[in-house]
Amino acid sequence: MIDQNEYPRILVTGLGNPYLTSDAIGPRTLRDIRVTHYLDDSLKLENHYYDILSLTPGVMYQTGVETVEVIQAMVDQFQIDLVIVIDALCAKDYQKLGHVIQINNVGIHPGSGIGNHRQAIQEETLGCPVIAIGVPTVIYASSIVKDVFQLMKDYFGDAIDIKNRLKIGKEKNMKGLFHQVNNVIY
């Protein structure tokens, strides 16, 4: 993805609000990224380090600036070869929460999972390849309700299926199904 560059300059970006637990996976991930851009080039070569920069651009209501514009400024200023974007996602299935990691090379539309559509962070907008990493950390309440109803239907399916219900008061349909011995119906 980086055109044969031996020591590419990589920008790792943690998207999201660091003060909101469900949206903080991007900024919190950057705490464990080894940033090497400030090191001397010979030290980077000696230790086989890539040239890594990191950025936590915040969210638009904190900065007043579109996230993609902040990233674009960094890409232009430092001639970035690759952008890695880490963000929280909105899941449609409760089983995916914290169990799935989505990785792609087509970019990401921040906020789109919760209806807050922002400009896309992708190769077409930045001018360099983008790897997007997303982890589902939130889910709509309606998705949880739908999943609960599906679980109930799967568990109690035969009991709630209209075809399997006993027809109370329709004795003629039930003749031959039960045996009566000593006033006990079996």
Coordinates of N, CA and C in Angstrom, one line a residue:
M1 N 0.8 -1.2 0.0 CA 0.0 0.0 0.0 C 0.8 1.3 0.0
I2 N 2.1 1.2 0.2 CA 2.9 2.4 0.4 C 4.0 2.5 -0.7
D3 N 3.8 2.0 -1.8 CA 4.7 2.2 -3.0 C 6.2 2.0 -2.7
Q4 N 6.5 0.8 -2.1 CA 7.9 0.4 -2.0 C 8.8 1.3 -1.1
N5 N 8.2 2.1 -0.3 CA 8.9 3.0 0.6 C 9.4 2.2 1.8
E6 N 10.8 2.1 2.0 CA 11.3 1.2 3.1 C 10.9 1.7 4.5
Y7 N 11.0 3.0 4.7 CA 10.6 3.6 6.0 C 9.5 4.6 5.8
P8 N 8.3 4.2 5.7 CA 7.2 5.1 5.4 C 6.9 5.9 6.6
R9 N 6.3 7.1 6.3 CA 5.8 7.9 7.4 C 4.3 7.6 7.6
I10 N 4.0 7.1 8.8 CA 2.6 6.7 9.1 C 2.0 7.5 10.1
L11 N 0.8 8.0 9.9 CA 0.0 8.7 10.8 C -1.1 7.8 11.4
V12 N -1.0 7.6 12.7 CA -2.0 6.8 13.4 C -2.9 7.8 14.1
T13 N -4.2 7.7 13.8 CA -5.2 8.6 14.2 C -6.3 7.9 15.1
G14 N -6.5 8.4 16.3 CA -7.5 7.9 17.2 C -8.7 8.8 17.2
L15 N -9.8 8.4 16.5 CA -11.0 9.2 16.4 C -11.9 9.0 17.6
G16 N -12.7 10.0 18.0 CA -13.6 9.8 19.0 C -13.4 10.8 20.2
N17 N -14.4 10.8 21.1 CA -14.4 11.7 22.2 C -13.7 11.0 23.4
P18 N -12.5 11.4 23.8 CA -11.8 10.7 24.9 C -12.5 10.8 26.2
Y19 N -13.6 11.6 26.4 CA -14.3 11.8 27.6 C -15.6 10.9 27.7
L20 N -15.9 10.2 26.6 CA -17.1 9.4 26.5 C -16.6 8.0 26.3
T21 N -16.8 7.2 27.4 CA -16.2 5.8 27.4 C -16.5 5.0 26.1
S22 N -17.7 5.0 25.7 CA -18.1 4.2 24.5 C -17.5 4.7 23.2
D23 N -17.0 5.9 23.2 CA -16.4 6.5 22.0 C -14.9 6.8 22.1
A24 N -14.3 6.3 23.2 CA -12.9 6.7 23.5 C -11.9 5.6 23.0
I25 N -12.3 4.6 22.3 CA -11.3 3.5 21.9 C -10.2 4.1 21.0
G26 N -10.5 5.0 20.1 CA -9.5 5.6 19.3 C -8.4 6.3 20.1
P27 N -8.8 7.4 20.8 CA -7.8 8.1 21.6 C -7.1 7.2 22.7
R28 N -7.8 6.3 23.3 CA -7.1 5.4 24.3 C -6.2 4.4 23.6
T29 N -6.4 4.0 22.4 CA -5.5 3.1 21.7 C -4.1 3.8 21.5
L30 N -4.2 5.1 21.2 CA -2.9 5.9 21.0 C -2.0 5.9 22.1
R31 N -2.5 5.6 23.3 CA -1.6 5.6 24.5 C -0.6 4.5 24.4
D32 N -0.9 3.5 23.6 CA 0.0 2.3 23.5 C 0.8 2.3 22.1
I33 N 0.7 3.4 21.4 CA 1.4 3.5 20.1 C 2.8 4.1 20.3
R34 N 3.8 3.5 19.8 CA 5.2 4.0 19.9 C 5.4 5.1 18.8
V35 N 5.4 6.3 19.2 CA 5.6 7.4 18.3 C 7.1 7.6 18.1
T36 N 7.6 7.6 16.8 CA 9.0 7.6 16.6 C 9.5 8.8 15.7
H37 N 8.5 9.7 15.3 CA 8.8 10.8 14.4 C 9.9 11.7 15.0
Y38 N 9.9 11.9 16.3 CA 10.9 12.8 16.9 C 12.3 12.2 17.0
L39 N 12.4 10.9 16.8 CA 13.8 10.3 16.9 C 14.7 10.7 15.7
D40 N 15.9 10.6 15.9 CA 16.9 10.8 14.9 C 16.8 9.7 13.8
D41 N 16.9 10.1 12.5 CA 16.8 9.1 11.5 C 17.7 7.9 11.6
S42 N 18.9 8.1 12.0 CA 19.8 7.0 12.2 C 19.4 6.0 13.3
L43 N 18.8 6.6 14.4 CA 18.2 5.7 15.4 C 17.0 4.9 14.9
K44 N 16.2 5.5 14.1 CA 15.1 4.8 13.5 C 15.6 3.7 12.6
L45 N 16.6 3.9 11.8 CA 17.1 2.9 10.9 C 17.8 1.8 11.7
E46 N 18.5 2.1 12.7 CA 19.2 1.2 13.6 C 18.2 0.2 14.3
N47 N 17.1 0.7 14.7 CA 16.1 0.0 15.4 C 15.0 -0.6 14.6
H48 N 15.1 -0.3 13.3 CA 14.0 -0.7 12.3 C 12.7 -0.2 12.7
Y49 N 12.6 1.1 13.1 CA 11.4 1.7 13.4 C 10.8 2.4 12.1
Y50 N 9.5 2.4 11.9 CA 8.9 3.2 10.9 C 8.8 4.6 11.5
D51 N 8.6 5.6 10.7 CA 8.4 7.0 11.1 C 6.9 7.1 11.5
I52 N 6.6 7.1 12.8 CA 5.2 7.1 13.2 C 4.9 8.4 13.9
L53 N 3.8 9.0 13.5 CA 3.2 10.1 14.1 C 1.8 9.7 14.6
S54 N 1.3 10.4 15.7 CA 0.0 10.1 16.1 C -0.8 11.4 16.3
L55 N -2.2 11.2 16.2 CA -3.0 12.4 16.3 C -4.4 12.0 16.9
T56 N -4.8 12.7 17.9 CA -6.2 12.6 18.4 C -6.9 13.9 18.1
P57 N -7.6 13.9 16.9 CA -8.2 15.2 16.5 C -9.4 15.7 17.3
G58 N -9.9 14.8 18.2 CA -11.1 15.2 18.9 C -12.4 15.1 18.0
V59 N -13.5 15.6 18.5 CA -14.7 15.5 17.7 C -15.1 17.0 17.3
M60 N -16.0 17.1 16.4 CA -16.3 18.4 15.8 C -16.8 19.4 16.8
Y61 N -17.6 18.9 17.8 CA -18.1 19.9 18.8 C -17.1 20.4 19.7
Q62 N -15.9 19.7 19.8 CA -14.8 20.2 20.6 C -13.9 21.1 19.9
T63 N -13.7 20.9 18.6 CA -12.7 21.6 17.8 C -13.4 22.6 16.8
G64 N -14.6 22.3 16.4 CA -15.3 23.2 15.4 C -14.8 22.9 14.0
V65 N -13.9 21.9 13.8 CA -13.3 21.6 12.5 C -13.6 20.1 12.2
E66 N -13.9 19.9 10.9 CA -14.1 18.5 10.5 C -12.9 17.7 10.7
T67 N -13.0 16.5 11.2 CA -11.9 15.6 11.5 C -11.0 15.4 10.3
V68 N -11.6 15.2 9.1 CA -10.9 14.9 7.9 C -10.0 16.1 7.6
E69 N -10.4 17.4 7.9 CA -9.6 18.5 7.6 C -8.4 18.6 8.5
V70 N -8.5 18.2 9.8 CA -7.4 18.1 10.7 C -6.4 17.1 10.2
I71 N -6.9 15.9 9.8 CA -6.0 14.8 9.3 C -5.3 15.3 8.0
Q72 N -6.1 15.9 7.1 CA -5.5 16.4 5.8 C -4.4 17.4 6.1
A73 N -4.5 18.3 7.0 CA -3.5 19.2 7.4 C -2.2 18.5 7.8
M74 N -2.3 17.4 8.6 CA -1.2 16.6 9.0 C -0.5 15.9 7.8
V75 N -1.4 15.3 7.0 CA -0.9 14.6 5.8 C -0.1 15.6 4.9
D76 N -0.6 16.8 4.7 CA 0.1 17.7 3.8 C 1.3 18.3 4.5
Q77 N 1.3 18.5 5.7 CA 2.4 19.1 6.4 C 3.6 18.1 6.5
F78 N 3.3 16.9 6.8 CA 4.4 15.9 7.0 C 4.6 14.9 5.9
Q79 N 4.0 15.1 4.8 CA 4.1 14.1 3.6 C 3.8 12.7 4.1
I80 N 2.7 12.4 4.7 CA 2.3 11.1 5.2 C 2.1 10.1 4.1
D81 N 2.7 8.9 4.3 CA 2.5 7.8 3.3 C 1.3 6.9 3.5
L82 N 0.9 6.8 4.8 CA -0.2 6.0 5.2 C -0.9 6.5 6.4
V83 N -2.2 6.5 6.4 CA -3.0 6.9 7.6 C -3.7 5.7 8.1
I84 N -3.6 5.5 9.4 CA -4.3 4.4 10.1 C -5.3 5.1 11.0
V85 N -6.6 4.8 10.8 CA -7.6 5.5 11.6 C -8.3 4.4 12.5
I86 N -8.4 4.7 13.8 CA -9.0 3.8 14.8 C -10.2 4.5 15.3
D87 N -11.4 3.8 15.3 CA -12.6 4.5 15.8 C -13.6 3.4 16.4
A88 N -14.5 3.9 17.2 CA -15.6 3.1 17.7 C -16.7 3.0 16.6
L89 N -17.4 1.8 16.6 CA -18.4 1.6 15.7 C -19.7 1.3 16.4
C90 N -20.9 1.5 15.7 CA -22.2 1.1 16.3 C -22.6 -0.2 15.7
A91 N -22.8 -1.2 16.6 CA -23.1 -2.6 16.1 C -24.6 -2.7 15.9
K92 N -25.0 -3.7 15.1 CA -26.4 -4.0 14.9 C -26.8 -5.3 15.7
D93 N -25.8 -6.0 16.2 CA -26.0 -7.2 16.9 C -25.2 -7.2 18.2
Y94 N -25.9 -7.5 19.3 CA -25.2 -7.4 20.6 C -24.0 -8.3 20.7
Q95 N -24.0 -9.4 20.0 CA -22.9 -10.4 20.0 C -21.6 -9.8 19.4
K96 N -21.7 -8.8 18.7 CA -20.5 -8.2 18.1 C -19.8 -7.2 19.0
L97 N -20.5 -6.7 20.0 CA -19.9 -5.7 20.9 C -18.6 -6.2 21.6
G98 N -17.5 -5.6 21.3 CA -16.3 -6.0 21.9 C -15.7 -7.3 21.4
H99 N -16.3 -7.9 20.4 CA -15.9 -9.2 19.9 C -15.4 -9.2 18.5
V100 N -15.6 -8.1 17.8 CA -15.3 -8.0 16.4 C -14.4 -6.8 16.2
I101 N -13.5 -7.0 15.3 CA -12.6 -5.8 14.9 C -12.7 -5.7 13.4
Q102 N -13.2 -4.6 12.9 CA -13.3 -4.4 11.4 C -12.1 -3.7 10.9
I103 N -11.4 -4.2 9.9 CA -10.3 -3.6 9.3 C -10.5 -3.5 7.8
N104 N -10.3 -2.4 7.2 CA -10.5 -2.2 5.8 C -9.5 -1.2 5.2
N105 N -9.5 -1.1 3.9 CA -8.6 -0.1 3.3 C -9.4 0.8 2.4
V106 N -10.7 1.0 2.7 CA -11.6 1.9 1.9 C -11.9 3.1 2.8
G107 N -11.5 3.2 4.0 CA -11.8 4.4 4.8 C -12.9 4.2 5.8
I108 N -13.4 5.4 6.3 CA -14.4 5.4 7.3 C -15.2 6.7 7.3
H109 N -16.4 6.6 7.6 CA -17.3 7.8 7.7 C -17.6 8.0 9.2
P110 N -16.8 8.8 9.9 CA -17.0 9.0 11.3 C -18.5 9.4 11.6
G111 N -19.0 8.8 12.7 CA -20.3 9.2 13.2 C -21.5 8.6 12.4
S112 N -21.3 8.0 11.3 CA -22.4 7.5 10.5 C -23.2 6.4 11.2
G113 N -22.6 5.7 12.1 CA -23.3 4.6 12.8 C -24.4 5.1 13.7
I114 N -24.3 6.4 14.1 CA -25.3 6.9 15.0 C -26.0 8.1 14.4
G115 N -25.9 8.2 13.0 CA -26.6 9.2 12.3 C -26.0 10.6 12.3
N116 N -24.7 10.7 12.7 CA -24.0 12.0 12.7 C -23.0 11.9 11.6
H117 N -23.4 12.1 10.4 CA -22.6 11.9 9.2 C -21.6 13.0 9.0
R118 N -20.3 12.6 9.0 CA -19.2 13.5 8.8 C -18.6 13.2 7.5
Q119 N -17.6 14.0 7.1 CA -16.9 13.7 5.8 C -16.1 12.5 5.9
A120 N -16.0 11.8 4.8 CA -15.3 10.5 4.8 C -13.8 10.7 5.0
I121 N -13.1 9.8 5.7 CA -11.7 9.7 5.8 C -11.3 8.5 4.9
Q122 N -10.8 8.8 3.7 CA -10.4 7.8 2.8 C -9.3 8.3 1.8
E123 N -8.8 7.4 1.0 CA -7.7 7.8 0.1 C -8.1 8.9 -0.8
E124 N -9.3 8.9 -1.3 CA -9.8 9.9 -2.3 C -9.8 11.3 -1.6
T125 N -10.0 11.4 -0.3 CA -10.0 12.7 0.3 C -8.7 13.2 0.8
L126 N -7.8 12.2 1.2 CA -6.5 12.5 1.8 C -5.4 12.5 0.9
G127 N -5.5 11.7 -0.2 CA -4.4 11.6 -1.2 C -3.3 10.6 -0.8
C128 N -3.6 9.8 0.2 CA -2.7 8.7 0.6 C -3.6 7.5 1.1
P129 N -3.0 6.3 1.1 CA -3.8 5.1 1.5 C -4.3 5.3 3.0
V130 N -5.4 4.7 3.2 CA -6.0 4.7 4.6 C -6.4 3.3 5.0
I131 N -6.0 3.0 6.2 CA -6.5 1.7 6.8 C -7.4 2.1 8.0
A132 N -8.6 1.6 7.9 CA -9.6 2.0 9.0 C -9.8 0.8 9.9
I133 N -9.7 1.0 11.2 CA -9.9 -0.1 12.2 C -11.0 0.4 13.1
G134 N -12.1 -0.5 13.1 CA -13.2 -0.1 13.9 C -13.6 -1.2 14.9
V135 N -14.0 -0.8 16.1 CA -14.4 -1.8 17.1 C -15.8 -1.4 17.6
P136 N -16.8 -2.3 17.5 CA -18.1 -2.0 17.9 C -18.2 -1.8 19.4
T137 N -18.6 -0.6 19.9 CA -18.6 -0.4 21.3 C -20.0 0.1 21.8
V138 N -20.9 0.4 20.8 CA -22.2 0.9 21.1 C -23.2 0.2 20.3
I139 N -24.5 0.2 20.7 CA -25.6 -0.5 20.0 C -26.8 0.3 20.2
Y140 N -27.7 0.3 19.2 CA -29.0 1.0 19.4 C -29.9 0.1 20.4
A141 N -30.7 0.8 21.2 CA -31.6 0.1 22.1 C -32.6 -0.8 21.3
S142 N -33.0 -0.3 20.1 CA -33.9 -1.0 19.3 C -33.3 -2.3 18.8
S143 N -32.0 -2.4 18.6 CA -31.3 -3.6 18.2 C -31.3 -4.6 19.3
I144 N -31.1 -4.1 20.5 CA -31.2 -5.0 21.7 C -32.6 -5.6 21.8
V145 N -33.6 -4.8 21.7 CA -35.0 -5.2 21.8 C -35.3 -6.3 20.8
K146 N -34.9 -6.0 19.5 CA -35.1 -6.9 18.4 C -34.4 -8.3 18.7
D147 N -33.2 -8.2 19.2 CA -32.4 -9.4 19.5 C -33.1 -10.2 20.7
V148 N -33.6 -9.5 21.7 CA -34.3 -10.2 22.8 C -35.5 -10.9 22.3
F149 N -36.3 -10.2 21.5 CA -37.5 -10.8 20.9 C -37.2 -12.0 20.1
Q150 N -36.1 -11.9 19.3 CA -35.7 -13.1 18.5 C -35.2 -14.3 19.4
L151 N -34.5 -14.0 20.5 CA -34.1 -15.0 21.4 C -35.4 -15.7 22.0
M152 N -36.3 -14.8 22.4 CA -37.6 -15.4 23.0 C -38.3 -16.2 22.0
K153 N -38.4 -15.8 20.8 CA -39.1 -16.5 19.7 C -38.4 -17.9 19.5
D154 N -37.0 -17.8 19.4 CA -36.3 -19.1 19.2 C -36.5 -20.1 20.4
Y155 N -36.5 -19.5 21.6 CA -36.7 -20.4 22.8 C -38.1 -20.9 23.0
F156 N -39.1 -20.0 22.8 CA -40.4 -20.3 23.1 C -41.2 -20.5 21.8
G157 N -40.5 -20.7 20.7 CA -41.1 -20.7 19.3 C -42.3 -21.6 19.2
D158 N -42.2 -22.9 19.6 CA -43.3 -23.8 19.5 C -44.5 -23.4 20.3
A159 N -44.2 -22.8 21.5 CA -45.3 -22.4 22.4 C -46.1 -21.2 21.9
I160 N -45.4 -20.3 21.2 CA -46.1 -19.1 20.7 C -46.6 -19.2 19.3
D161 N -46.2 -20.3 18.6 CA -46.7 -20.5 17.2 C -48.2 -20.8 17.2
I162 N -48.9 -20.0 16.5 CA -50.4 -20.1 16.5 C -50.9 -21.5 16.1
K163 N -50.1 -22.2 15.3 CA -50.5 -23.5 14.8 C -50.4 -24.6 16.0
N164 N -49.5 -24.3 17.0 CA -49.3 -25.3 18.0 C -50.1 -25.0 19.3
R165 N -50.9 -24.0 19.3 CA -51.7 -23.7 20.5 C -52.9 -24.6 20.6
L166 N -53.2 -25.0 21.8 CA -54.5 -25.8 22.1 C -55.7 -24.9 21.9
K167 N -56.6 -25.4 21.2 CA -57.9 -24.7 21.0 C -58.8 -24.9 22.1
I168 N -58.8 -24.0 23.1 CA -59.7 -24.2 24.3 C -61.2 -24.0 23.8
G169 N -62.0 -24.9 24.3 CA -63.4 -24.8 24.0 C -63.8 -25.6 22.7
K170 N -62.8 -26.1 22.0 CA -63.0 -26.8 20.8 C -62.8 -28.3 21.0
E171 N -63.7 -28.9 21.9 CA -63.5 -30.2 22.3 C -63.5 -31.2 21.2
K172 N -64.4 -31.0 20.2 CA -64.5 -32.0 19.1 C -63.1 -32.1 18.3
N173 N -62.3 -31.0 18.3 CA -61.0 -31.1 17.7 C -60.0 -31.9 18.5
M174 N -60.3 -32.1 19.8 CA -59.3 -32.7 20.7 C -59.7 -34.1 21.0
K175 N -60.8 -34.7 20.5 CA -61.2 -36.0 20.8 C -60.1 -37.0 20.3
G176 N -59.8 -37.9 21.2 CA -58.8 -38.9 20.9 C -57.4 -38.5 21.3
L177 N -57.2 -37.3 21.7 CA -55.8 -36.8 22.0 C -55.6 -37.1 23.5
F178 N -56.6 -37.2 24.4 CA -56.4 -37.3 25.8 C -57.2 -38.6 26.3
H179 N -56.7 -39.1 27.3 CA -57.3 -40.3 28.0 C -57.7 -39.9 29.4
Q180 N -58.9 -40.3 29.8 CA -59.4 -39.9 31.1 C -59.4 -41.2 31.9
V181 N -58.6 -41.2 33.0 CA -58.6 -42.3 33.9 C -58.8 -41.8 35.3
N182 N -59.9 -42.3 36.1 CA -60.1 -41.8 37.4 C -60.2 -40.3 37.5
N183 N -60.9 -39.6 36.6 CA -61.1 -38.2 36.6 C -59.8 -37.4 36.4
V184 N -58.7 -38.0 35.9 CA -57.5 -37.3 35.6 C -57.2 -37.4 34.1
I185 N -57.0 -36.3 33.5 CA -56.8 -36.3 32.0 C -55.3 -36.4 31.8
Y186 N -54.9 -37.4 30.9 CA -53.5 -37.6 30.5 C -53.3 -37.2 29.0

